[in-house]
PDB file of C-alpha atoms in Angstrom:
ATOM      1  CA  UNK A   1      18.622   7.764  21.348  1.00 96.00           C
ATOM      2  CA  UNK A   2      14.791   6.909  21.633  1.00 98.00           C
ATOM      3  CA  UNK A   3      13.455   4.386  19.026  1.00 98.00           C
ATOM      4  CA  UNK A   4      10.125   5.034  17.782  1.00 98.00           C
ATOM      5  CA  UNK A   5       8.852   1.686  16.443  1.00 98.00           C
ATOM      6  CA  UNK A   6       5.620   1.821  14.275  1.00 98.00           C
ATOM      7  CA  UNK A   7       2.822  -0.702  13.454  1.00 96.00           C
ATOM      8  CA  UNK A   8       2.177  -2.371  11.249  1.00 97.00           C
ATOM      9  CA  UNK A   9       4.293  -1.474   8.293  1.00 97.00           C
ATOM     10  CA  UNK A  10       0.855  -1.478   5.878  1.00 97.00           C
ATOM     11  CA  UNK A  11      -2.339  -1.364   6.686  1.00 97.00           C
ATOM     12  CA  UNK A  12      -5.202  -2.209   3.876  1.00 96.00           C
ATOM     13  CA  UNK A  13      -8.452  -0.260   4.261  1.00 95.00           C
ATOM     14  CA  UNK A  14     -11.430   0.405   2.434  1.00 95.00           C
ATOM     15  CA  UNK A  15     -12.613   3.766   2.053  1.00 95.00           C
ATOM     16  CA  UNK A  16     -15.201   4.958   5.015  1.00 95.00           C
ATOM     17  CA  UNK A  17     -13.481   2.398   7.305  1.00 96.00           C
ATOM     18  CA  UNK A  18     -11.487   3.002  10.285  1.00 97.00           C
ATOM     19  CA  UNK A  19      -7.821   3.222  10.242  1.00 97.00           C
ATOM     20  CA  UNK A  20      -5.676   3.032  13.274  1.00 98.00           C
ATOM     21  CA  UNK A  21      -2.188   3.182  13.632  1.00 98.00           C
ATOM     22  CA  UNK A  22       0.452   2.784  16.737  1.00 98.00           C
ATOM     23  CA  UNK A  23       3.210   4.259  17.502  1.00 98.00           C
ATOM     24  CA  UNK A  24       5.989   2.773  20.497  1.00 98.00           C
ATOM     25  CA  UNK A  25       8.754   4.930  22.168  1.00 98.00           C
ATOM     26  CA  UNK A  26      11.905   3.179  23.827  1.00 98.00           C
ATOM     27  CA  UNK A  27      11.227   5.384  26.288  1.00 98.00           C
ATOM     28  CA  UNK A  28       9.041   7.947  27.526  1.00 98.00           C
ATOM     29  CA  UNK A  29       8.211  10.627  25.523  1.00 97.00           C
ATOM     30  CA  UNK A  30       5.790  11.950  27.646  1.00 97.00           C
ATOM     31  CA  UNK A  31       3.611  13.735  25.174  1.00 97.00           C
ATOM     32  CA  UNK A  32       5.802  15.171  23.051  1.00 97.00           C
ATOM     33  CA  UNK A  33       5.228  13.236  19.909  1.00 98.00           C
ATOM     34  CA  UNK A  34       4.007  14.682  16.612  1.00 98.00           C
ATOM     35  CA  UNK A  35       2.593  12.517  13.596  1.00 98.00           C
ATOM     36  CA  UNK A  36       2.709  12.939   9.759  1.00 98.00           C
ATOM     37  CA  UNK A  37       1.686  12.471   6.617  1.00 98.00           C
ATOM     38  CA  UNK A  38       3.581  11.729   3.547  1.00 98.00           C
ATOM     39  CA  UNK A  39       2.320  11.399  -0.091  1.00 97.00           C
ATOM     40  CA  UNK A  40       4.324  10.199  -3.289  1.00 94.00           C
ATOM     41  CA  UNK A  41       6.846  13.202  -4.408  1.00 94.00           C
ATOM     42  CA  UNK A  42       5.611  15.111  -1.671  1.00 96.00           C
ATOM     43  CA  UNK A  43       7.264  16.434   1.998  1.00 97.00           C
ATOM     44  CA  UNK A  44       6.027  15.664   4.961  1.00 97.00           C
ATOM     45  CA  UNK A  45       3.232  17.296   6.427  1.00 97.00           C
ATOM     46  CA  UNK A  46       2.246  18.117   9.937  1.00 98.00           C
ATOM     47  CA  UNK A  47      -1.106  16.760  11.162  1.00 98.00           C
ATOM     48  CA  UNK A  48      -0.701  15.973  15.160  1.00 98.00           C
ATOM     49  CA  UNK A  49       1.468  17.497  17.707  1.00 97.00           C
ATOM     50  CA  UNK A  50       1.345  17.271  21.485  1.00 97.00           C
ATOM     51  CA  UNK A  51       0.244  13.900  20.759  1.00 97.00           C
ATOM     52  CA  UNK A  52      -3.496  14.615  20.099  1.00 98.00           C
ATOM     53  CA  UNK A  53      -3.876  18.038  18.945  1.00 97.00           C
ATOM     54  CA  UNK A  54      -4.625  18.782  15.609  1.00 97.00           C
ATOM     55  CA  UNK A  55      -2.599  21.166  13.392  1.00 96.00           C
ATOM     56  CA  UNK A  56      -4.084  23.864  11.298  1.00 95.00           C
ATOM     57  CA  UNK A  57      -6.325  22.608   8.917  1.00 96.00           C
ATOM     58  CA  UNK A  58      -6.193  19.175   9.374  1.00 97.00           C
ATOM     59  CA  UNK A  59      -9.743  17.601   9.432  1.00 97.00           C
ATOM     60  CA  UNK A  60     -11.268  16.204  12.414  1.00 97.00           C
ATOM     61  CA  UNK A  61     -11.278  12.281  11.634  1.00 97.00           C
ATOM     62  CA  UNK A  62      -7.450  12.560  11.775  1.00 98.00           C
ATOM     63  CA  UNK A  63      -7.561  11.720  15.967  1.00 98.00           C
ATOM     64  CA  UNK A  64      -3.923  11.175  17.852  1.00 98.00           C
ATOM     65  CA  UNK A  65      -3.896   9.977  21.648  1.00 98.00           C
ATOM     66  CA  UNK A  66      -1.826   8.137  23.749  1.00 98.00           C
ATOM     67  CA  UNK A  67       1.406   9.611  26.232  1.00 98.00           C
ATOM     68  CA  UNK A  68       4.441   8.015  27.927  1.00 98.00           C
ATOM     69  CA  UNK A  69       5.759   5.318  25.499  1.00 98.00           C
ATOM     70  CA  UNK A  70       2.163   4.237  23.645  1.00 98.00           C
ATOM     71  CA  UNK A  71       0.516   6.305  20.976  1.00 98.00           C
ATOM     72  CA  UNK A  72      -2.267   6.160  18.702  1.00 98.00           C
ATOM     73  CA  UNK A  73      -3.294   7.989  15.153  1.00 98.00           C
ATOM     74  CA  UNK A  74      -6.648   7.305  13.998  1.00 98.00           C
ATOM     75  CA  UNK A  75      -8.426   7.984  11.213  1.00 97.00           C
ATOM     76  CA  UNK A  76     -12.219   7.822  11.669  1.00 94.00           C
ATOM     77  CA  UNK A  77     -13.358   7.349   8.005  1.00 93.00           C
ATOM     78  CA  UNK A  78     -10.490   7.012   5.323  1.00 95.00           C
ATOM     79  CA  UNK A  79     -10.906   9.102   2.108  1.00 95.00           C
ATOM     80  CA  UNK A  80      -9.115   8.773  -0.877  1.00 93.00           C
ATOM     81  CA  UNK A  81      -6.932  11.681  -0.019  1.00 95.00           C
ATOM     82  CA  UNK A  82      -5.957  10.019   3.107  1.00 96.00           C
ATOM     83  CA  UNK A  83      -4.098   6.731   1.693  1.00 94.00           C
ATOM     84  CA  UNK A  84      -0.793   7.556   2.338  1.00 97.00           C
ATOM     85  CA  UNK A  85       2.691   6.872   4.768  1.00 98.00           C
ATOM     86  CA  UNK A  86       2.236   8.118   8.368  1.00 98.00           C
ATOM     87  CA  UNK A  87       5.382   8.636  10.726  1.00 98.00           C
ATOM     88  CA  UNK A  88       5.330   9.472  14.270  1.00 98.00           C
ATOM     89  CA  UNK A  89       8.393  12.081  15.566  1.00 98.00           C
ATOM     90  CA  UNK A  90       9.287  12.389  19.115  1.00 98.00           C
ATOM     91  CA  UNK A  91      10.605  15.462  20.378  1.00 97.00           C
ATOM     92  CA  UNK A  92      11.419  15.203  24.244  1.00 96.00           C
ATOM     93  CA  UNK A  93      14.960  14.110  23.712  1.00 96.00           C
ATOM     94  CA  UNK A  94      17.385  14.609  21.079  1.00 95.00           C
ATOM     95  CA  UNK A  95      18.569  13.259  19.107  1.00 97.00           C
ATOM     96  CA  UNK A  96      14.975  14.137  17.158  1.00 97.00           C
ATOM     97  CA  UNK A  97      13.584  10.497  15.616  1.00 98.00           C
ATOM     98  CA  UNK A  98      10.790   9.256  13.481  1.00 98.00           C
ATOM     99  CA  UNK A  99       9.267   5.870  13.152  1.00 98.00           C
ATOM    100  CA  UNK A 100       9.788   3.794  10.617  1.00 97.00           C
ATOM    101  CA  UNK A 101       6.073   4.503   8.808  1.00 98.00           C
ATOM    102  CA  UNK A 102       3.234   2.883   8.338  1.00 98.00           C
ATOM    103  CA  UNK A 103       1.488   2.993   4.756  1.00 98.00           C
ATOM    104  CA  UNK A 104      -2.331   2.967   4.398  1.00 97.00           C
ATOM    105  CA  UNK A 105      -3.562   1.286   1.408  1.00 96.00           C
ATOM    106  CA  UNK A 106      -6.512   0.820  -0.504  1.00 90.00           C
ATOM    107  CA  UNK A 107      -7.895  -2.492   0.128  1.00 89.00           C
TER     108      UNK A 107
ATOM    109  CA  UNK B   1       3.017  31.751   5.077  1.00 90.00           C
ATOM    110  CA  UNK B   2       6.704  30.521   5.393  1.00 95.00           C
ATOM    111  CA  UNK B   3       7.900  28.875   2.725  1.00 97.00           C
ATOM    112  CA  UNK B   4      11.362  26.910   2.606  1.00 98.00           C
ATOM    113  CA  UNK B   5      13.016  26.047  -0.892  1.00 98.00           C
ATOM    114  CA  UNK B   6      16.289  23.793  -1.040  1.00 98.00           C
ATOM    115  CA  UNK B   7      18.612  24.214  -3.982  1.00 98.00           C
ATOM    116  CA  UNK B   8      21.988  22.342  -4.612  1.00 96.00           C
ATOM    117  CA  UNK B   9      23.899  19.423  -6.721  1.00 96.00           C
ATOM    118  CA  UNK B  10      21.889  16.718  -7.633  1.00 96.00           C
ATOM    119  CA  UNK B  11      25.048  14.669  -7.959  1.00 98.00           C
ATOM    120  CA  UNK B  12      27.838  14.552  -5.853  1.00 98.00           C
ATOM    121  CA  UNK B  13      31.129  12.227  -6.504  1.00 98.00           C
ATOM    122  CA  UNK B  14      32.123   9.595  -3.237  1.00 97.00           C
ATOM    123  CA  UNK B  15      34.639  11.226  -0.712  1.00 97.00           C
ATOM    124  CA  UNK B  16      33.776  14.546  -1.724  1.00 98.00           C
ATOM    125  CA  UNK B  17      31.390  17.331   0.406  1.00 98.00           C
ATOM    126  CA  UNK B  18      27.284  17.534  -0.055  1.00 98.00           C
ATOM    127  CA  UNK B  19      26.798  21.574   0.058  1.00 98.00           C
ATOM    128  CA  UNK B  20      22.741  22.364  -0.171  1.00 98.00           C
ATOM    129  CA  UNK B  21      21.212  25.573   1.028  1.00 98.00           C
ATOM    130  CA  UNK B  22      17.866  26.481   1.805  1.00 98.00           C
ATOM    131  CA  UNK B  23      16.078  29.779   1.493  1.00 98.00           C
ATOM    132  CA  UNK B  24      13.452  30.790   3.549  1.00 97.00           C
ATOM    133  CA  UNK B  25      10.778  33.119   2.721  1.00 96.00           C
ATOM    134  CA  UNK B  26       7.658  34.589   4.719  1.00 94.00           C
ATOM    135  CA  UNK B  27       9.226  34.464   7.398  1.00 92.00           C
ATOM    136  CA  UNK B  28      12.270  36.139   9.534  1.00 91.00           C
ATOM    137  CA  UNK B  29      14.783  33.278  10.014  1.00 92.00           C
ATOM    138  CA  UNK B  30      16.027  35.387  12.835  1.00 90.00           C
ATOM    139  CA  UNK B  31      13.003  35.055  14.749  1.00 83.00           C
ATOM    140  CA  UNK B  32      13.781  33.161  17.887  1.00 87.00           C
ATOM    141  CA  UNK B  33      10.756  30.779  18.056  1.00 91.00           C
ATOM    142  CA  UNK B  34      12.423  28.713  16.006  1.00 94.00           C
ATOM    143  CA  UNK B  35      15.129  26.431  14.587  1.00 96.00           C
ATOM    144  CA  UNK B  36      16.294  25.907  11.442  1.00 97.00           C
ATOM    145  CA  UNK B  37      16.960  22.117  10.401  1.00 98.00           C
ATOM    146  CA  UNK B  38      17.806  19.411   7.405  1.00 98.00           C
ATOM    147  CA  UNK B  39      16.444  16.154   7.340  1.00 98.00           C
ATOM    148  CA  UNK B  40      17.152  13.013   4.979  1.00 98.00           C
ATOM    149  CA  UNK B  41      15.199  10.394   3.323  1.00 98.00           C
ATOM    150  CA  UNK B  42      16.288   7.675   1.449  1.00 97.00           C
ATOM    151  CA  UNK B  43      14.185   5.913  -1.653  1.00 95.00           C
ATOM    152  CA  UNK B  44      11.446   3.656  -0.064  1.00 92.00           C
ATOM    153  CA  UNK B  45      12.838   4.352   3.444  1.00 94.00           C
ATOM    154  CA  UNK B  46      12.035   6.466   6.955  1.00 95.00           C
ATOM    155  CA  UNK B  47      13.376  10.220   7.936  1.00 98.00           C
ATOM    156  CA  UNK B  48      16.925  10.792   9.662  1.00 98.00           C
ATOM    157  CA  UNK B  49      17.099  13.947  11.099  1.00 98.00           C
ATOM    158  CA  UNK B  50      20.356  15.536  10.419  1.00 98.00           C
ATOM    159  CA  UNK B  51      20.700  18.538  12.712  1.00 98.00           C
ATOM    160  CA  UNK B  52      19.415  22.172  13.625  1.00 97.00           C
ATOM    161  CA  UNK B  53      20.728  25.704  13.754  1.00 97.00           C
ATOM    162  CA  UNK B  54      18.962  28.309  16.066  1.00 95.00           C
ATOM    163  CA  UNK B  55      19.451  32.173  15.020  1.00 92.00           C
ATOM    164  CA  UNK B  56      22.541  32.625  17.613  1.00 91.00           C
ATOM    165  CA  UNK B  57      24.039  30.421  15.276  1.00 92.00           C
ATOM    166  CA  UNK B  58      23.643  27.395  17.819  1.00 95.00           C
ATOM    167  CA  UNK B  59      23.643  23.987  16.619  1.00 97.00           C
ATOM    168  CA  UNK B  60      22.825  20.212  17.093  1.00 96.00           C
ATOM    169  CA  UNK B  61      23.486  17.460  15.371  1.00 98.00           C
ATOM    170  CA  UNK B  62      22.666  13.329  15.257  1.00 98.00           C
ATOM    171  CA  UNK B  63      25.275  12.058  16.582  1.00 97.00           C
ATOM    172  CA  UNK B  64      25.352   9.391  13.759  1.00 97.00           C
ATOM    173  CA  UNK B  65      26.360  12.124  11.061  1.00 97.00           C
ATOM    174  CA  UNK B  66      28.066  14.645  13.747  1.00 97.00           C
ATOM    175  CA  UNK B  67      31.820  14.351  12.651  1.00 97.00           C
ATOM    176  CA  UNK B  68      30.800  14.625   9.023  1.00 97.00           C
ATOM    177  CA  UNK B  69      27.906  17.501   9.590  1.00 98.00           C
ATOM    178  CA  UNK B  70      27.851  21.552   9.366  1.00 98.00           C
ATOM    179  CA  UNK B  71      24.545  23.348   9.388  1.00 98.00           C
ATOM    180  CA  UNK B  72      25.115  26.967   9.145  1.00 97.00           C
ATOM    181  CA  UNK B  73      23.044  30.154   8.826  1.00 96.00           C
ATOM    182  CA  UNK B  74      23.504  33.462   6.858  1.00 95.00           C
ATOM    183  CA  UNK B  75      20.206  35.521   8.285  1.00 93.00           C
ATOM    184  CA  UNK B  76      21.212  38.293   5.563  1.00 93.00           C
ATOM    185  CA  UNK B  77      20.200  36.158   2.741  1.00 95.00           C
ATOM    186  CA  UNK B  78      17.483  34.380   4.660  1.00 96.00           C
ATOM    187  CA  UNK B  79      19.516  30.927   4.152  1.00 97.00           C
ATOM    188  CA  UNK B  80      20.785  28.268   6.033  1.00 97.00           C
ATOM    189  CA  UNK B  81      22.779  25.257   4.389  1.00 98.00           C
ATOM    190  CA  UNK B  82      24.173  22.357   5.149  1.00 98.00           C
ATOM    191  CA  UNK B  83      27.358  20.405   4.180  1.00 98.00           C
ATOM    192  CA  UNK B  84      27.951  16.446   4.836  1.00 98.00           C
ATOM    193  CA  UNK B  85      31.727  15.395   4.216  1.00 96.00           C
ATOM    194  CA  UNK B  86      32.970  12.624   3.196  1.00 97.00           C
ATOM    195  CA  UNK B  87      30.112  10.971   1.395  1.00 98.00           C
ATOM    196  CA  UNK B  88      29.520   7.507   0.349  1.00 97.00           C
ATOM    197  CA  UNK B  89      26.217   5.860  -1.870  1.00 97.00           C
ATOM    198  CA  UNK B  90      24.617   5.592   1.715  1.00 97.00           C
ATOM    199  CA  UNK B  91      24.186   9.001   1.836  1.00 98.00           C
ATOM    200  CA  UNK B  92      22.569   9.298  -1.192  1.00 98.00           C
ATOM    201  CA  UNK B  93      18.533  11.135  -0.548  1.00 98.00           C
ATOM    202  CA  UNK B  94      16.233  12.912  -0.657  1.00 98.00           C
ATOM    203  CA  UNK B  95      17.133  16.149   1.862  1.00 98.00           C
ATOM    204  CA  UNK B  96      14.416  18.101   3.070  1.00 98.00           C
ATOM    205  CA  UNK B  97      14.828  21.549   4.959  1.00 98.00           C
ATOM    206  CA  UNK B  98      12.631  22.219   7.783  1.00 98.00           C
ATOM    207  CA  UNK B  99      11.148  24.388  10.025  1.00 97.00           C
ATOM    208  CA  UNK B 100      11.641  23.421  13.700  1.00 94.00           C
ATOM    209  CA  UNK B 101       9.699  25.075  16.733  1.00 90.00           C
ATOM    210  CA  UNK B 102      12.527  26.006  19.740  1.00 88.00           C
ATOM    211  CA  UNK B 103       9.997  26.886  22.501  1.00 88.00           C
ATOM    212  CA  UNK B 104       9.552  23.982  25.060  1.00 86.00           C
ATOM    213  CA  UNK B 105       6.948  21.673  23.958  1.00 86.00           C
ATOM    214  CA  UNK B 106       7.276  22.747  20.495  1.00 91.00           C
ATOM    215  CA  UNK B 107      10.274  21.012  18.592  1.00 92.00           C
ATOM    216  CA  UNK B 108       8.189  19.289  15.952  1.00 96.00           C
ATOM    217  CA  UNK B 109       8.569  20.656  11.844  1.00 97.00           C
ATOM    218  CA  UNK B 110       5.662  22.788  10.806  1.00 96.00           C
ATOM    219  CA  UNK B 111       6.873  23.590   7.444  1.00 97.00           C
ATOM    220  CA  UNK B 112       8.931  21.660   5.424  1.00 98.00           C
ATOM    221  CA  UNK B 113      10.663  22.471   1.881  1.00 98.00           C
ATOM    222  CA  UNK B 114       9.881  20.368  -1.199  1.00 97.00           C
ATOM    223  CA  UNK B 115      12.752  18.409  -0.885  1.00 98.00           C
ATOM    224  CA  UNK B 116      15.857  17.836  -3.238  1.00 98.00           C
ATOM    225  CA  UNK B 117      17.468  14.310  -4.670  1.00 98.00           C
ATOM    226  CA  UNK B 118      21.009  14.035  -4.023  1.00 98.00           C
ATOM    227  CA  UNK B 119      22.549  11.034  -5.694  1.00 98.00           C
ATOM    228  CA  UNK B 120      26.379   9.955  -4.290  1.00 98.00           C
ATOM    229  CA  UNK B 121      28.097   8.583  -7.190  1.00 96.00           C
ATOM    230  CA  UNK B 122      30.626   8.424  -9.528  1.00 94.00           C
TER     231      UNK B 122
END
């Protein structure tokens, strides 16, 4: 199976800052990767697919990029909605796998 | 909008057989876009994804949990479930259903259900 290995595990930010998150594949992926976002009690919820493209509604600082085995998620300026656990999910082989998460944090 | 809603015991004994269902509404689980899949999360820790059933009644499972996994669909109640034998206290999580796109290109979860606890123990 392909492991998706995330960094780092927390990231401290302070609101209007720039958070940016990775995302490794064992593998290539090529660009099917998808990223989301996870709040306390709550599901998942889409925000990236295709590696960069945004899902509906999702605001436009949430940027993904990257293709083969190195990804990228980046939020341009972090608002309090926003601090939260982030996985990456690669769907070009299955098994399906997530990362392990990385949590943004108020700093 | 579809919305997914999981519904099951809370508490299940060791050895015995997790049974959860979810029901799917706003949107035709026969439709053949998409799959139909469970996914687990244990407290403090990352996603597993457990398997997926397509409308034909096709499935695929992780390997990890394939001898103890069945995910099965019932399109006349607009439910699939899912039921995980021979269960220990590292099985115990929270277990999400999911919507899964089938087309190429597409197999990522769009909508997800609220999720549902399921403690093992005794």
């Amino acid at each position: 199976e392909i492991v998706m290995t995330q960094s780092p595990d927390t990231l401290s930010v302070s609101p209007g800052e720039r958070a940016t998150l990775s995302c490794r594949a064992s593998q290539s992926v090529s660009s099917n990767l998808a990223w989301y976002q996870q709040k306390p009690g709550q599901a998942p919820w889409l925000l990236i697919y295709g590696a960069s493209t945004r899902a509906t509604g999702i605001p436009a600082r949430f940027s993904g990029s990257g293709s083969g085995t190195e990804f990228t998620l980046t939020i341009s300026s972090l608002q309090s909605e926003d601090f939260a656990v982030y996985f990456c999910q690669q769907y070009n082989n299955w098994p399906l796998t997530f990362g392990g998460g990385t949590k943004v944090e108020i700093k | 909008q579809v919305q997914l809603q999981e519904s099951g015991p809370g508490l299940v004994k060791p050895s015995q057989t997790l049974s959860l269902t979810c029901t799917v509404s706003g949107a035709s689980i026969s439709n053949g876009d998409y799959y139909w899949s469970w996914i687990r999360q244990p407290a403090g820790k990352g996603l597993e994804w457990i398997g997926r059933v397509y409308s034909s009644g096709s499935t695929n499972y992780n390997p990890s949990l394939e001898s103890r996994v069945t995910i099965s669909m019932d399109t006349s109640k607009k439910q699939f479930s899912l039921t995980l034998g021979s269960v220990t206290a590292a099985d115990t999580a929270v277990y999400y259903c999911a919507r899964l796109g089938s087309l190429r290109g597409t197999t990522y979860f769009d909508s997800w259900g609220q999720g549902t606890l399921v403690t093992v123990s005794s």
